[in-house]
Amino acid sequence: GESVGLHLPTLSVQEGDNSIINCAYSNSASDYFIWYKQESGKGPQFIIDIRSNMDKRQGQRVTVLLNKTVKHLSLQIAATQPGDSAVYFCAETRRRNMLTFGGGTRLMVKP
Amino acid sequence: EAQVTQNPRYLITVTGKKLTVTCSQNMNHEYMSWYRQDPGLGLRQIYYSMNVEVTDKGDVPEGYKVSRKEKRNFPLILESPSPNQTSLYFCASSSGLTGHGEGYTFGSGTRLTVV
């Protein structure tokens, strides 16, 4: 598959444990944040989003937390599974349809 | 199946030889966009289009052109490719109902090498 990044931060977790992936953003004017998952050889896949007027949003096995005070975003994955192994990107929008992506974190799930 | 289709998947070309990477979506999406992905730099937006005949520059538009003559297609054109355009390219589309990123569907990528 395609390499999506050779120098990514890596998070290694045991199968069944919870994972927390962090992202710092720089622009306080960003009003919308998205987490994407990218598996080897594939394009990014939408996971969950959150608007700037919220601080938490839950999906199926995933939770996104937003701390606007410190410009920090996190993605929590409950009961991590081998299929969760991928590169995870946060993205922010500063203006309409202008997505700005973070550098990505590689999640490795150990069986 | 709802999808974004990019072609070709892999391309090796020489400096200065014009090329086009095609992108087509079957979801009747208004918004389409091109990104390049480089190690350590994440995905950076090249160009985007909000509708037919409406295009705008993203973060890294230099050396690229796009066109949006019809809703489903959004080709990326490199008039005179250079080695620094060697990258992994992704096309994406969105219904853009709220103007944000939810529902963005990405293609499978085009690996371009310019020698």
PDB file of C-alpha atoms in Angstrom, chain A residues 2-6 31-32 34 36 38 41-44 46 49 51 89 93 95-103, chain B residues 9-10 31 35 37 39 42-43 45 48 50 57-59 88 90 96 98-104 106-108 111:
ATOM      1  CA  GLU A   2       0.908   3.640  -0.210  1.00  0.00           C
ATOM      2  CA  SER A   3       2.969   5.183   2.532  1.00  0.00           C
ATOM      3  CA  VAL A   4       1.180   8.142   4.013  1.00  0.00           C
ATOM      4  CA  GLY A   5       4.009   9.382   6.141  1.00  0.00           C
ATOM      5  CA  LEU A   6       7.474   8.223   7.106  1.00  0.00           C
ATOM      6  CA  ASP A  31     -15.081  26.924  13.561  1.00  0.00           C
ATOM      7  CA  TYR A  32     -15.259  23.268  12.639  1.00  0.00           C
ATOM      8  CA  ILE A  34     -12.996  16.808  11.766  1.00  0.00           C
ATOM      9  CA  TYR A  36     -10.199  11.341   9.503  1.00  0.00           C
ATOM     10  CA  GLN A  38      -6.486   6.777   6.582  1.00  0.00           C
ATOM     11  CA  GLY A  41      -3.410   2.533   0.202  1.00  0.00           C
ATOM     12  CA  LYS A  42      -6.660   4.404   0.733  1.00  0.00           C
ATOM     13  CA  GLY A  43      -7.916   7.921   0.929  1.00  0.00           C
ATOM     14  CA  PRO A  44      -8.903   9.567   4.234  1.00  0.00           C
ATOM     15  CA  PHE A  46     -14.465  10.707   7.742  1.00  0.00           C
ATOM     16  CA  ASP A  49     -16.752  16.040  13.536  1.00  0.00           C
ATOM     17  CA  ARG A  51     -18.333  22.410  15.876  1.00  0.00           C
ATOM     18  CA  PHE A  89      -5.675  13.168  10.935  1.00  0.00           C
ATOM     19  CA  THR A  93     -11.846  24.777   8.669  1.00  0.00           C
ATOM     20  CA  ARG A  95     -13.309  29.312   5.928  1.00  0.00           C
ATOM     21  CA  ARG A  96     -15.849  27.619   3.758  1.00  0.00           C
ATOM     22  CA  ASN A  97     -14.475  24.395   2.276  1.00  0.00           C
ATOM     23  CA  MET A  98     -10.884  25.227   3.197  1.00  0.00           C
ATOM     24  CA  LEU A  99      -9.890  22.164   5.196  1.00  0.00           C
ATOM     25  CA  THR A 100      -6.484  22.352   6.869  1.00  0.00           C
ATOM     26  CA  PHE A 101      -5.093  19.011   7.987  1.00  0.00           C
ATOM     27  CA  GLY A 102      -2.754  18.233  10.835  1.00  0.00           C
ATOM     28  CA  GLY A 103       0.320  16.058  10.310  1.00  0.00           C
TER      29      GLY A 103
ATOM     30  CA  ARG B   9      -3.524   5.401  -9.711  1.00  0.00           C
ATOM     31  CA  TYR B  10       0.187   5.595 -10.451  1.00  0.00           C
ATOM     32  CA  TYR B  31     -17.967  20.786  -3.751  1.00  0.00           C
ATOM     33  CA  TYR B  35      -5.044  17.718  -1.986  1.00  0.00           C
ATOM     34  CA  GLN B  37       0.016  14.483   0.708  1.00  0.00           C
ATOM     35  CA  PRO B  39       5.587  12.883   4.423  1.00  0.00           C
ATOM     36  CA  GLY B  42      -0.035  15.982   6.003  1.00  0.00           C
ATOM     37  CA  LEU B  43      -2.612  16.864   3.377  1.00  0.00           C
ATOM     38  CA  GLN B  45      -5.259  21.745  -0.305  1.00  0.00           C
ATOM     39  CA  TYR B  48     -11.244  23.599  -4.636  1.00  0.00           C
ATOM     40  CA  MET B  50     -17.794  25.187  -5.006  1.00  0.00           C
ATOM     41  CA  LYS B  57      -6.946  28.421  -4.775  1.00  0.00           C
ATOM     42  CA  GLY B  58      -6.085  26.428  -1.709  1.00  0.00           C
ATOM     43  CA  ASP B  59      -2.859  26.516   0.278  1.00  0.00           C
ATOM     44  CA  LEU B  88       0.408  11.517  -3.441  1.00  0.00           C
ATOM     45  CA  PHE B  90      -6.231  12.999  -3.471  1.00  0.00           C
ATOM     46  CA  GLY B  96     -21.251  20.938   1.200  1.00  0.00           C
ATOM     47  CA  THR B  98     -23.013  23.311   5.656  1.00  0.00           C
ATOM     48  CA  GLY B  99     -19.826  24.297   3.896  1.00  0.00           C
ATOM     49  CA  HIS B 100     -17.694  22.145   6.116  1.00  0.00           C
ATOM     50  CA  GLY B 101     -15.915  18.830   6.038  1.00  0.00           C
ATOM     51  CA  GLU B 102     -18.554  16.338   7.031  1.00  0.00           C
ATOM     52  CA  GLY B 103     -19.360  13.970   4.265  1.00  0.00           C
ATOM     53  CA  TYR B 104     -16.158  14.583   2.367  1.00  0.00           C
ATOM     54  CA  PHE B 106     -11.923  10.977  -0.868  1.00  0.00           C
ATOM     55  CA  GLY B 107     -10.641   9.102  -3.870  1.00  0.00           C
ATOM     56  CA  SER B 108      -8.051   6.340  -3.552  1.00  0.00           C
ATOM     57  CA  ARG B 111       0.921   8.517  -6.805  1.00  0.00           C
TER      58      ARG B 111
END
